[in-house]
């Protein structure tokens, strides 16, 4: 244990106590009886008689104070009992190794106790004094001694860093006392309520007095610290002048019945407070601290919470010197179990593309059922909220009109009572726009698409493919108007359309529709009449052609037609006269495509 500096804090400044203990005689007292009850060696009674100048060793004056030197008194162990353990608390006996500290353990001296973050320990001393070791602290137990039946108990502790709070019983002198050594001070305490806080580097001690008076003597300067005052002492410096502790804060607005987690408290602020400390304990004396929080705002929140039950909240302000003020204590009930189930779907602010929305959640321990609420706003006002009380199922489906909603869940206990609500989630019901009704037409190698506007649509996708599965696209269009055009080669196609909203969410595709691009008009028509044979050739890429013959250029008096799947034909010559011929391209389905310009030819005589 490292060397502690010689700053001494004494409760109620007074002269150093005498070395003798005073015993008040009662009728029937004898030297032998007193020696047997109080002296380490009963035979030392002779020394007591001589010290008190008692002439008759067989007769003791009644109601007379007898001085007994402290060094002659019986000294017996005064073990400390562990009354509370919360979190990670370990103890190491002198010369041993660390092990978990347990309630009921007896500390006889030489032990070191470490508390981890969010961990606490409570102790009851042999004289009834109560001590709590706060989180992240190192406390060692030194001399723990009782002086027989005198009621005097000597307790010596070493606080290397961290915080302790104590309610010390009235100490009986001259040998009894409660001392806490720190790297900055040795605190001698007699019948007071106090706090000690040693900084992490061990160079600053903060002391706050809640009851009694503490005298602080350091660097040849003594100050008196009264109840509701505190002081700061830095290593190597005289104690600062005591300053008033900040008053107890107001508990206005703090709930006393909590049905939801996390634990959340808020209270009014106050001037001069730079920070706040809040604690939760299982007992009104705050010996069994469960939770501790320090922050800059007048509020505290704990995600992890104790089981449902009756608890106590303590809050206090922290001033600019780091001194913690007077306490405000408040009892409250926690009734949050069973906890709300964990919401699974829809995810937060998810969009549902169908009016049938399925809500799902994970099972909550101890829940006998669930309550689902759905509202068009976050206040879940009566009359606007859909509420479903469900058995131990893990999903429910509701039909909701398009719009924005908030939903939340609570668990039911065995009596059917709903406990705290889980966090609300948003869900937007907005089915995607249906495929618009569309039509097409073809002209001069262009396919033109047109459709009606779809509600809430901001743009449209058009896909064109040779195959109905659209595995390979011949064209893909994205437009904001209700029409589009694409240049396509002659042939058979499939096309489809879908609407997209402003956020890029796309509706379903329409059913594939067939599209036939007619072949282009044949060209370079050539006619040759020779030896009774009419030969005609042309240029084109259609699957088939139809040759139409007429007596006039407008084909008002058609004569006959001829079909051909190649780009030439041979026919018998008709009777002499003037004729016109045109070639029409045919698609795969036989539909009419482009047609050539009429070409005239003459049969002069029978061939």
Coordinates of C-alpha atoms in Angstrom, one line a residue:
X1 CA 0.0 0.0 0.0
X2 CA 1.5 3.3 -1.0
X3 CA 2.6 5.9 1.5
X4 CA -0.2 8.3 2.6
X5 CA 0.4 12.0 3.2
X6 CA 0.0 13.5 6.7
X7 CA -3.1 15.6 6.3
X8 CA -5.5 14.9 9.1
X9 CA -9.2 15.5 9.2
X10 CA -10.8 15.5 12.6
X11 CA -14.5 15.5 13.4
X12 CA -15.3 18.5 15.6
X13 CA -12.0 20.2 16.3
X14 CA -10.9 19.4 19.8
X15 CA -7.8 18.7 21.8
X16 CA -6.2 15.3 21.4
X17 CA -8.0 12.7 23.5
X18 CA -6.5 11.4 26.8
X19 CA -4.8 8.0 26.8
X20 CA -7.1 6.7 29.4
X21 CA -10.6 5.2 29.1
X22 CA -13.1 6.3 31.8
X23 CA -15.2 3.6 33.4
X24 CA -18.2 4.6 35.6
X25 CA -18.6 2.2 38.6
X26 CA -21.9 0.6 39.5
X27 CA -23.1 -1.0 42.7
X28 CA -21.5 -4.5 43.0
X29 CA -18.5 -3.8 40.9
X30 CA -15.3 -5.5 42.1
X31 CA -11.8 -5.1 40.8
X32 CA -11.8 -8.8 39.8
X33 CA -15.0 -8.5 37.8
X34 CA -13.9 -5.3 36.0
X35 CA -10.5 -6.8 35.3
X36 CA -12.1 -10.0 33.9
X37 CA -14.5 -8.0 31.7
X38 CA -12.2 -5.2 30.4
X39 CA -8.5 -5.9 30.9
X40 CA -6.3 -7.9 28.7
X41 CA -4.6 -9.3 31.9
X42 CA -7.0 -9.2 34.9
X43 CA -3.9 -9.1 37.1
X44 CA -3.2 -5.6 35.8
X45 CA -6.0 -4.3 38.0
X46 CA -3.3 -3.3 40.6
X47 CA -2.0 -0.8 38.1
X48 CA -5.5 0.7 37.7
X49 CA -5.9 1.0 41.5
X50 CA -2.6 2.8 41.8
X51 CA -3.4 5.1 38.9
X52 CA -6.7 6.0 40.5
X53 CA -5.3 6.1 44.0
X54 CA -7.9 3.7 45.4
X55 CA -6.9 2.9 48.9
X56 CA -9.3 0.0 49.6
X57 CA -8.9 -2.5 46.8
X58 CA -12.0 -4.4 48.0
X59 CA -14.3 -1.4 48.1
X60 CA -14.9 0.7 44.9
X61 CA -16.8 4.0 45.2
X62 CA -20.1 3.8 43.4
X63 CA -20.8 6.1 40.5
X64 CA -17.2 7.1 40.3
X65 CA -15.2 7.3 37.0
X66 CA -12.2 5.0 37.0
X67 CA -9.3 5.8 34.6
X68 CA -8.1 2.7 32.7
X69 CA -5.0 3.1 30.4
X70 CA -5.9 2.1 26.9
X71 CA -2.9 -0.2 26.6
X72 CA -4.3 -2.4 29.4
X73 CA -7.7 -3.0 27.7
X74 CA -8.7 -6.1 25.9
X75 CA -8.3 -5.9 22.1
X76 CA -10.4 -8.2 19.9
X77 CA -11.1 -8.4 16.2
X78 CA -13.8 -6.1 14.8
X79 CA -14.7 -7.6 11.4
X80 CA -16.5 -5.7 8.7
X81 CA -19.5 -7.5 7.1
X82 CA -20.2 -7.2 3.4
X83 CA -23.8 -6.2 3.1
X84 CA -24.2 -5.5 -0.6
X85 CA -22.4 -6.4 -3.9
X86 CA -23.4 -5.1 -7.3
X87 CA -21.5 -5.8 -10.5
X88 CA -17.8 -6.7 -10.7
X89 CA -16.3 -6.4 -7.2
X90 CA -13.2 -8.3 -6.2
X91 CA -11.3 -8.8 -2.9
X92 CA -7.7 -9.8 -2.2
X93 CA -6.7 -10.8 1.3
X94 CA -3.2 -9.7 2.4
X95 CA -0.8 -11.9 0.6
X96 CA -3.6 -13.6 -1.4
X97 CA -5.1 -13.3 -4.9
X98 CA -8.2 -11.5 -6.0
X99 CA -11.6 -13.3 -5.9
X100 CA -15.2 -12.2 -6.3
X101 CA -16.6 -10.4 -3.2
X102 CA -19.8 -11.9 -1.8
X103 CA -22.5 -10.7 0.5
X104 CA -21.9 -12.0 4.0
X105 CA -18.1 -12.1 3.7
X106 CA -16.2 -11.0 6.8
X107 CA -13.2 -8.7 6.4
X108 CA -10.8 -8.8 9.3
X109 CA -8.1 -6.5 8.0
X110 CA -5.5 -6.5 5.3
X111 CA -8.0 -7.0 2.4
X112 CA -8.1 -4.8 -0.7
X113 CA -11.4 -4.4 -2.5
X114 CA -11.7 -3.2 -6.2
X115 CA -15.0 -2.1 -7.7
X116 CA -15.3 -2.0 -11.5
X117 CA -17.3 0.4 -13.6
X118 CA -21.0 0.4 -12.7
X119 CA -20.1 -1.8 -9.6
X120 CA -20.7 -1.1 -5.9
X121 CA -20.1 -2.6 -2.5
X122 CA -21.7 -2.0 0.9
X123 CA -20.2 -2.7 4.3
X124 CA -21.3 -2.6 7.9
X125 CA -18.6 -2.0 10.5
X126 CA -18.5 -3.5 14.0
X127 CA -19.8 -0.3 15.6
X128 CA -22.8 -0.1 13.2
X129 CA -21.2 2.4 10.9
X130 CA -22.2 1.9 7.3
X131 CA -20.0 2.4 4.3
X132 CA -20.6 2.3 0.5
X133 CA -17.7 1.9 -1.9
X134 CA -18.6 3.5 -5.3
X135 CA -17.7 2.4 -8.8
X136 CA -14.1 2.3 -10.0
X137 CA -12.6 2.6 -6.5
X138 CA -9.8 0.9 -4.6
X139 CA -10.3 0.5 -0.9
X140 CA -8.1 -1.3 1.6
X141 CA -9.0 -2.4 5.1
X142 CA -6.4 -1.9 7.7
X143 CA -6.7 -2.2 11.5
X144 CA -10.2 -3.4 12.6
X145 CA -10.2 -3.7 16.4
X146 CA -12.6 -3.6 19.3
X147 CA -11.7 -2.8 22.9
X148 CA -13.5 -5.5 24.8
X149 CA -16.9 -4.4 26.2
X150 CA -15.9 -0.7 26.2
X151 CA -17.8 0.0 22.9
X152 CA -14.7 1.5 21.4
X153 CA -13.9 0.3 17.9
X154 CA -10.9 1.4 15.8
X155 CA -11.3 1.3 12.1
X156 CA -8.6 2.2 9.6
X157 CA -9.1 2.3 5.8
X158 CA -7.0 3.3 2.8
X159 CA -8.8 4.9 -0.2
X160 CA -6.3 5.0 -3.0
X161 CA -8.7 6.3 -5.6
X162 CA -12.4 6.6 -6.2
X163 CA -15.3 7.5 -3.9
X164 CA -16.8 6.3 -0.6
X165 CA -19.8 7.5 1.3
X166 CA -20.3 6.7 5.0
X167 CA -22.7 7.2 7.9
X168 CA -20.4 6.8 10.8
X169 CA -21.8 5.9 14.3
X170 CA -20.7 8.0 17.2
X171 CA -17.2 7.0 18.0
X172 CA -16.2 6.4 21.6
X173 CA -12.9 7.7 22.8
X174 CA -10.2 7.7 23.4
X175 CA -9.2 4.6 21.4
X176 CA -12.2 4.3 19.2
X177 CA -12.1 6.0 15.8
X178 CA -12.8 5.8 12.1
X179 CA -9.9 6.8 9.9
X180 CA -9.5 6.8 6.2
X181 CA -6.1 7.4 4.7
X182 CA -5.8 8.7 1.2
X183 CA -2.8 9.9 -0.9
X184 CA -3.8 13.5 0.1
X185 CA -5.4 13.2 3.6
X186 CA -6.1 11.1 6.6
X187 CA -9.7 11.5 7.6
X188 CA -10.5 11.0 11.2
X189 CA -14.3 10.8 11.6
X190 CA -16.5 10.7 14.6
X191 CA -20.3 10.4 14.2
X192 CA -20.9 12.1 10.9
X193 CA -22.2 11.6 7.4
X194 CA -19.6 12.4 4.8
X195 CA -18.3 11.7 1.3
X196 CA -14.7 11.3 0.2
X197 CA -13.6 11.5 -3.4
X198 CA -10.0 10.9 -4.5
X199 CA -9.2 11.9 -8.1
X200 CA -7.9 9.2 -10.4
X201 CA -4.3 10.6 -10.1
X202 CA -4.5 10.7 -6.3
X203 CA -3.7 14.4 -6.1
X204 CA -7.0 15.9 -5.2
X205 CA -9.4 15.1 -2.3
X206 CA -12.9 16.4 -2.2
X207 CA -14.8 16.1 1.0
X208 CA -18.5 16.9 1.6
X209 CA -20.1 16.9 5.0
X210 CA -23.8 16.1 5.3
X211 CA -24.0 15.9 9.2
X212 CA -21.6 17.1 11.9
X213 CA -18.5 19.2 11.6
X214 CA -15.1 18.2 10.2
X215 CA -11.9 19.9 11.0
X216 CA -9.3 19.8 8.2
X217 CA -5.7 20.5 9.1
X218 CA -3.0 20.7 6.4
X219 CA 0.1 22.7 5.7
X220 CA -0.3 24.4 9.2
X221 CA -3.7 25.6 8.4
X222 CA -7.0 24.3 10.0
X223 CA -10.5 24.9 8.6
X224 CA -13.8 23.9 10.1
X225 CA -16.2 22.3 7.6
X226 CA -19.8 22.3 8.8
X227 CA -22.8 20.3 7.7
X228 CA -23.9 21.3 4.1
X229 CA -20.3 22.5 3.3
X230 CA -17.4 21.0 1.4
X231 CA -13.8 21.7 0.7
X232 CA -11.1 20.7 -1.8
X233 CA -7.6 19.9 -0.8
X234 CA -4.8 19.5 -3.4
X235 CA -1.6 17.6 -2.6
X236 CA 1.0 19.9 -1.0
X237 CA -1.4 22.8 -0.5
X238 CA -3.5 24.0 2.4
X239 CA -7.2 23.2 2.4
X240 CA -9.4 25.6 0.5
X241 CA -11.9 27.6 2.5
X242 CA -15.1 25.7 3.0
X243 CA -17.9 26.6 0.6
X244 CA -21.6 25.8 0.8
X245 CA -22.8 22.8 -1.0
X246 CA -25.4 23.3 -3.7
X247 CA -28.9 22.8 -2.3
X248 CA -31.0 19.7 -2.9
X249 CA -32.5 19.8 -6.4
X250 CA -36.2 19.9 -7.0
X251 CA -37.9 16.6 -7.7
X252 CA -40.7 18.2 -9.6
X253 CA -41.8 16.2 -12.7
X254 CA -40.0 13.0 -11.7
X255 CA -42.3 10.0 -12.1
X256 CA -42.8 7.7 -9.2
X257 CA -44.4 4.8 -11.2
X258 CA -42.4 3.7 -14.2
X259 CA -43.9 1.2 -16.7
X260 CA -41.3 1.4 -19.5
X261 CA -37.6 1.0 -20.0
X262 CA -35.0 2.4 -20.2
X263 CA -35.2 4.1 -16.8
X264 CA -35.4 7.8 -17.6
X265 CA -35.5 10.6 -15.1
X266 CA -35.4 14.4 -15.6
X267 CA -35.7 17.2 -13.2
X268 CA -35.4 21.0 -13.1
X269 CA -32.0 22.5 -13.4
X270 CA -30.5 25.1 -11.1
X271 CA -27.9 27.9 -11.3
X272 CA -24.3 27.2 -10.6
X273 CA -24.6 23.5 -11.3
X274 CA -22.0 22.3 -13.8
X275 CA -23.1 18.7 -13.5
X276 CA -25.3 16.1 -11.8
X277 CA -25.1 12.8 -10.2
X278 CA -28.0 10.3 -10.0
X279 CA -28.2 7.0 -8.2
X280 CA -30.7 4.2 -7.8
X281 CA -30.6 2.0 -4.7
X282 CA -32.6 -0.9 -3.3
X283 CA -32.8 0.7 0.2
X284 CA -33.6 4.2 1.4
X285 CA -30.2 4.5 3.1
X286 CA -28.5 4.0 -0.2
X287 CA -26.3 1.2 1.1
X288 CA -27.4 -1.0 -1.7
X289 CA -26.6 1.1 -4.8
X290 CA -27.5 -0.5 -8.1
X291 CA -27.1 2.3 -10.6
X292 CA -25.0 5.4 -10.8
X293 CA -24.9 8.2 -13.5
X294 CA -22.9 11.4 -13.8
X295 CA -23.6 14.0 -16.6
X296 CA -23.8 17.6 -17.5
X297 CA -27.6 17.7 -17.8
X298 CA -30.3 17.4 -15.1
X299 CA -31.4 14.0 -16.3
X300 CA -30.3 10.3 -16.1
X301 CA -31.1 7.3 -18.2
X302 CA -30.1 3.6 -17.7
X303 CA -30.6 1.0 -20.4
X304 CA -30.0 -1.9 -18.0
X305 CA -32.5 -1.8 -15.1
X306 CA -33.1 -4.0 -12.0
X307 CA -36.1 -6.3 -11.8
X308 CA -39.5 -4.8 -11.2
X309 CA -39.9 -3.6 -7.6
X310 CA -39.7 -0.7 -5.2
X311 CA -36.5 1.5 -5.5
X312 CA -35.1 4.8 -4.5
X313 CA -33.7 7.6 -6.7
X314 CA -31.1 10.1 -5.3
X315 CA -30.1 13.2 -7.2
X316 CA -27.6 16.0 -6.4
X317 CA -25.9 18.8 -8.3
X318 CA -22.2 19.2 -8.8
X319 CA -20.6 22.7 -8.5
X320 CA -17.7 24.2 -10.5
X321 CA -15.2 22.8 -8.0
X322 CA -16.5 19.2 -8.4
X323 CA -18.1 19.2 -5.0
X324 CA -21.4 17.3 -4.9
X325 CA -24.3 19.0 -3.2
X326 CA -27.1 17.9 -0.9
X327 CA -29.3 15.0 -1.8
X328 CA -32.9 14.7 -3.0
X329 CA -34.3 11.2 -2.4
X330 CA -37.4 9.9 -4.0
X331 CA -39.0 6.5 -3.9
X332 CA -40.4 5.0 -7.1
X333 CA -41.9 1.8 -8.3
X334 CA -40.7 0.0 -11.4
X335 CA -43.4 -2.1 -13.1
X336 CA -42.1 -2.6 -16.7
X337 CA -42.1 -6.4 -17.0
X338 CA -42.8 -8.2 -19.2
X339 CA -40.8 -5.9 -21.4
X340 CA -42.2 -5.0 -24.9
X341 CA -41.3 -7.5 -27.6
X342 CA -38.6 -6.7 -30.1
X343 CA -40.3 -5.4 -33.3
X344 CA -39.1 -7.2 -36.4
X345 CA -41.1 -6.1 -39.4
X346 CA -41.9 -3.8 -41.0
X347 CA -38.5 -2.2 -40.5
X348 CA -38.3 1.4 -39.3
X349 CA -39.8 3.8 -41.9
X350 CA -40.2 0.9 -44.4
X351 CA -42.7 1.2 -47.2
X352 CA -45.4 -1.3 -47.8
X353 CA -46.4 -1.8 -51.4
X354 CA -49.6 -3.5 -50.5
X355 CA -52.5 -2.4 -48.2
X356 CA -52.3 -5.8 -46.4
X357 CA -49.4 -5.1 -43.9
X358 CA -48.0 -7.9 -41.8
X359 CA -46.5 -6.8 -38.4
X360 CA -44.1 -9.3 -36.7
X361 CA -42.1 -9.4 -33.5
X362 CA -39.9 -11.6 -31.3
X363 CA -41.3 -13.3 -28.3
X364 CA -40.8 -11.4 -25.0
X365 CA -39.9 -13.3 -21.8
X366 CA -42.9 -13.7 -19.5
X367 CA -45.3 -12.2 -21.9
X368 CA -48.8 -13.8 -22.0
X369 CA -49.9 -11.8 -25.0
X370 CA -49.3 -8.6 -26.8
X371 CA -51.0 -5.3 -27.8
X372 CA -50.5 -3.8 -31.2
X373 CA -51.3 -0.2 -31.9
X374 CA -51.3 1.5 -35.3
X375 CA -52.0 5.2 -35.7
X376 CA -51.7 7.8 -38.5
X377 CA -49.6 10.0 -36.3
X378 CA -47.2 9.6 -33.4
X379 CA -49.5 10.5 -30.5
X380 CA -51.7 7.3 -30.7
X381 CA -54.8 9.4 -29.9
X382 CA -58.0 7.5 -29.1
X383 CA -60.4 7.3 -32.0
X384 CA -57.6 7.4 -34.5
X385 CA -55.6 4.4 -33.3
X386 CA -56.2 0.8 -34.4
X387 CA -55.5 -1.4 -31.3
X388 CA -55.4 -5.2 -31.3
X389 CA -55.1 -7.3 -28.1
X390 CA -53.5 -10.5 -29.2
X391 CA -52.6 -13.8 -27.6
X392 CA -49.1 -15.2 -27.6
X393 CA -48.7 -14.9 -31.3
X394 CA -45.8 -13.3 -33.1
X395 CA -47.5 -11.6 -36.1
X396 CA -50.7 -9.8 -37.2
X397 CA -51.9 -8.6 -40.5
X398 CA -53.9 -5.4 -41.0
X399 CA -55.4 -3.8 -44.0
X400 CA -54.5 -0.1 -44.1
X401 CA -55.4 2.6 -46.5
X402 CA -52.5 4.3 -48.2
X403 CA -50.7 6.8 -45.9
X404 CA -48.1 7.3 -43.2
X405 CA -48.5 5.3 -39.9
X406 CA -46.7 4.8 -36.6
X407 CA -46.9 1.4 -34.8
X408 CA -45.8 0.1 -31.4
X409 CA -46.1 -3.0 -29.2
X410 CA -46.6 -3.8 -25.5
X411 CA -46.6 -7.1 -23.6
X412 CA -49.5 -8.4 -21.5
X413 CA -48.9 -10.0 -18.1
X414 CA -50.9 -12.8 -16.6
X415 CA -53.7 -10.5 -15.6
X416 CA -54.0 -9.1 -19.1
X417 CA -52.4 -5.8 -18.1
X418 CA -50.3 -4.0 -20.7
X419 CA -46.9 -2.8 -19.6
X420 CA -44.5 -0.3 -21.2
X421 CA -44.7 0.4 -24.9
X422 CA -41.8 -0.3 -27.1
X423 CA -40.4 2.4 -29.4
X424 CA -42.8 3.4 -32.2
X425 CA -41.8 2.7 -35.8
X426 CA -42.9 4.4 -38.9
X427 CA -44.4 2.5 -41.9
X428 CA -45.7 4.0 -45.2
X429 CA -48.4 2.2 -47.0
X430 CA -48.1 3.2 -50.7
X431 CA -48.9 0.6 -53.3
X432 CA -46.8 1.0 -56.4
X433 CA -48.6 2.4 -59.5
X434 CA -50.3 -0.1 -61.8
X435 CA -48.9 -0.5 -65.3
X436 CA -50.5 2.1 -67.5
X437 CA -52.6 1.2 -70.5
X438 CA -50.6 1.6 -73.7
X439 CA -50.8 1.4 -77.4
X440 CA -48.3 1.3 -80.3
X441 CA -48.0 2.1 -83.9
X442 CA -45.2 1.7 -86.5
X443 CA -44.1 4.0 -89.3
X444 CA -41.0 4.2 -91.4
X445 CA -38.9 1.9 -89.2
X446 CA -40.1 3.6 -85.9
X447 CA -42.1 2.1 -83.2
X448 CA -44.1 4.7 -81.3
X449 CA -45.5 4.0 -77.9
X450 CA -48.1 6.0 -76.0
X451 CA -49.9 5.3 -72.7
X452 CA -52.1 6.9 -70.1
X453 CA -50.5 8.6 -67.0
X454 CA -50.3 6.4 -63.9
X455 CA -51.1 7.9 -60.5
X456 CA -48.0 9.1 -58.5
X457 CA -45.7 8.1 -61.3
X458 CA -42.8 10.4 -62.1
X459 CA -41.3 8.4 -64.9
X460 CA -41.6 5.3 -66.9
X461 CA -39.5 2.4 -68.2
X462 CA -40.0 0.7 -71.5
X463 CA -38.3 -2.6 -72.5
X464 CA -38.2 -4.2 -75.9
X465 CA -37.0 -7.7 -76.6
X466 CA -37.2 -10.4 -79.3
X467 CA -38.2 -13.0 -76.7
X468 CA -41.0 -12.8 -74.2
X469 CA -38.7 -13.5 -71.2
X470 CA -36.8 -10.3 -71.9
X471 CA -33.5 -12.1 -71.3
X472 CA -31.8 -10.0 -74.0
X473 CA -33.1 -6.5 -74.7
X474 CA -33.3 -4.9 -78.1
X475 CA -34.1 -1.5 -76.5
X476 CA -34.6 0.1 -73.1
X477 CA -36.2 3.5 -72.6
X478 CA -36.6 5.7 -69.5
X479 CA -38.8 8.8 -70.0
X480 CA -40.8 11.2 -68.0
X481 CA -43.5 11.8 -70.6
X482 CA -46.3 9.4 -71.5
X483 CA -44.8 8.5 -74.9
X484 CA -41.6 7.1 -76.4
X485 CA -40.2 6.0 -79.8
X486 CA -37.6 3.5 -80.8
X487 CA -36.0 2.7 -84.2
X488 CA -36.2 -1.1 -84.8
X489 CA -35.4 -3.4 -87.5
X490 CA -38.2 -5.3 -89.2
X491 CA -39.4 -8.3 -87.2
X492 CA -41.4 -9.5 -84.3
X493 CA -40.8 -8.1 -80.8
X494 CA -42.2 -8.1 -77.3
X495 CA -42.5 -5.0 -75.2
X496 CA -43.6 -4.0 -71.7
X497 CA -43.9 -0.8 -69.5
X498 CA -43.8 0.1 -65.8
X499 CA -44.2 3.3 -63.8
X500 CA -41.7 4.7 -61.3
X501 CA -42.3 7.0 -58.4
X502 CA -40.1 10.0 -57.6
X503 CA -38.0 8.1 -55.1
X504 CA -37.2 5.5 -57.8
X505 CA -39.5 2.8 -56.5
X506 CA -40.9 0.9 -59.5
X507 CA -44.2 -0.6 -60.0
X508 CA -44.8 -4.0 -61.6
X509 CA -44.2 -4.6 -65.3
X510 CA -47.2 -4.8 -67.6
X511 CA -47.9 -8.0 -69.4
X512 CA -45.6 -8.4 -72.5
X513 CA -47.3 -7.3 -75.7
X514 CA -46.4 -8.3 -79.2
X515 CA -45.0 -5.8 -81.6
X516 CA -44.3 -6.4 -85.3
X517 CA -42.1 -4.0 -87.1
X518 CA -43.1 -4.2 -90.8
X519 CA -40.3 -4.7 -93.4
X520 CA -39.2 -1.7 -95.4
X521 CA -40.5 -0.9 -98.8
X522 CA -38.8 -2.8 -101.6
X523 CA -36.7 -0.7 -104.0
X524 CA -35.0 -0.8 -107.4
X525 CA -37.9 -2.5 -109.2
X526 CA -36.9 -3.7 -112.7
X527 CA -39.2 -5.2 -115.3
X528 CA -38.1 -7.2 -118.4
X529 CA -40.4 -8.6 -121.1
X530 CA -38.8 -11.2 -123.3
X531 CA -40.0 -14.2 -125.3
X532 CA -43.4 -14.5 -123.5
X533 CA -41.8 -14.2 -120.0
X534 CA -42.3 -11.3 -117.7
X535 CA -39.3 -11.0 -115.4
X536 CA -39.3 -8.7 -112.4
X537 CA -36.5 -8.1 -109.8
X538 CA -36.3 -5.8 -106.8
X539 CA -34.3 -5.1 -103.6
X540 CA -35.6 -5.8 -100.1
X541 CA -35.1 -7.8 -96.8
X542 CA -38.7 -8.9 -96.1
X543 CA -39.6 -12.5 -95.4
X544 CA -42.1 -12.3 -98.3
X545 CA -43.5 -10.0 -101.0
X546 CA -46.7 -9.5 -102.8
X547 CA -46.7 -8.1 -106.3
X548 CA -49.8 -6.2 -107.3
X549 CA -50.6 -5.5 -111.0
X550 CA -53.0 -2.9 -112.3
X551 CA -54.0 -1.0 -115.5
X552 CA -53.5 2.4 -113.8
X553 CA -50.9 4.0 -111.6
X554 CA -53.4 4.5 -108.7
X555 CA -54.3 0.8 -108.8
X556 CA -58.0 1.6 -108.9
X557 CA -58.5 -1.3 -111.2
X558 CA -56.3 -4.1 -109.9
X559 CA -55.7 -7.1 -112.0
X560 CA -54.1 -9.8 -110.0
X561 CA -51.6 -10.4 -107.2
X562 CA -48.6 -12.7 -106.9
X563 CA -46.7 -13.8 -103.7
X564 CA -43.0 -14.4 -103.7
X565 CA -40.5 -15.2 -100.9
X566 CA -37.5 -14.1 -102.9
X567 CA -36.6 -10.9 -104.6
X568 CA -37.4 -11.9 -108.2
X569 CA -40.1 -13.6 -110.2
X570 CA -40.9 -14.9 -113.6
X571 CA -44.5 -14.8 -115.0
X572 CA -46.2 -15.4 -118.3
X573 CA -46.7 -12.2 -120.2
X574 CA -50.3 -10.9 -120.1
X575 CA -52.1 -9.6 -123.2
X576 CA -50.7 -6.6 -124.9
X577 CA -51.2 -3.2 -123.2
X578 CA -50.0 -0.7 -120.5
X579 CA -49.5 -2.1 -117.0
X580 CA -48.4 -1.0 -113.6
X581 CA -46.7 -3.1 -110.9
X582 CA -45.7 -2.5 -107.3
X583 CA -44.0 -4.7 -104.7
X584 CA -45.3 -4.8 -101.1
X585 CA -43.1 -6.2 -98.3
X586 CA -44.8 -8.8 -96.0
X587 CA -43.9 -9.5 -92.4
X588 CA -43.5 -12.9 -90.8
X589 CA -47.2 -12.9 -90.0
X590 CA -48.1 -11.8 -93.5
X591 CA -49.1 -8.3 -92.5
X592 CA -48.5 -5.6 -95.0
X593 CA -45.2 -3.7 -94.8
X594 CA -43.8 -1.0 -97.0
X595 CA -44.6 -0.8 -100.7
X596 CA -42.5 0.3 -103.6
X597 CA -43.4 3.0 -106.0
X598 CA -45.5 1.9 -109.0
X599 CA -43.4 0.9 -112.1
X600 CA -45.0 0.8 -115.6
X601 CA -44.3 -1.6 -118.3
X602 CA -45.8 -2.3 -121.8
X603 CA -46.6 -5.5 -123.6
X604 CA -46.6 -4.6 -127.3
X605 CA -47.9 -7.9 -128.7
X606 CA -48.4 -11.4 -127.8
X607 CA -45.1 -13.1 -127.2

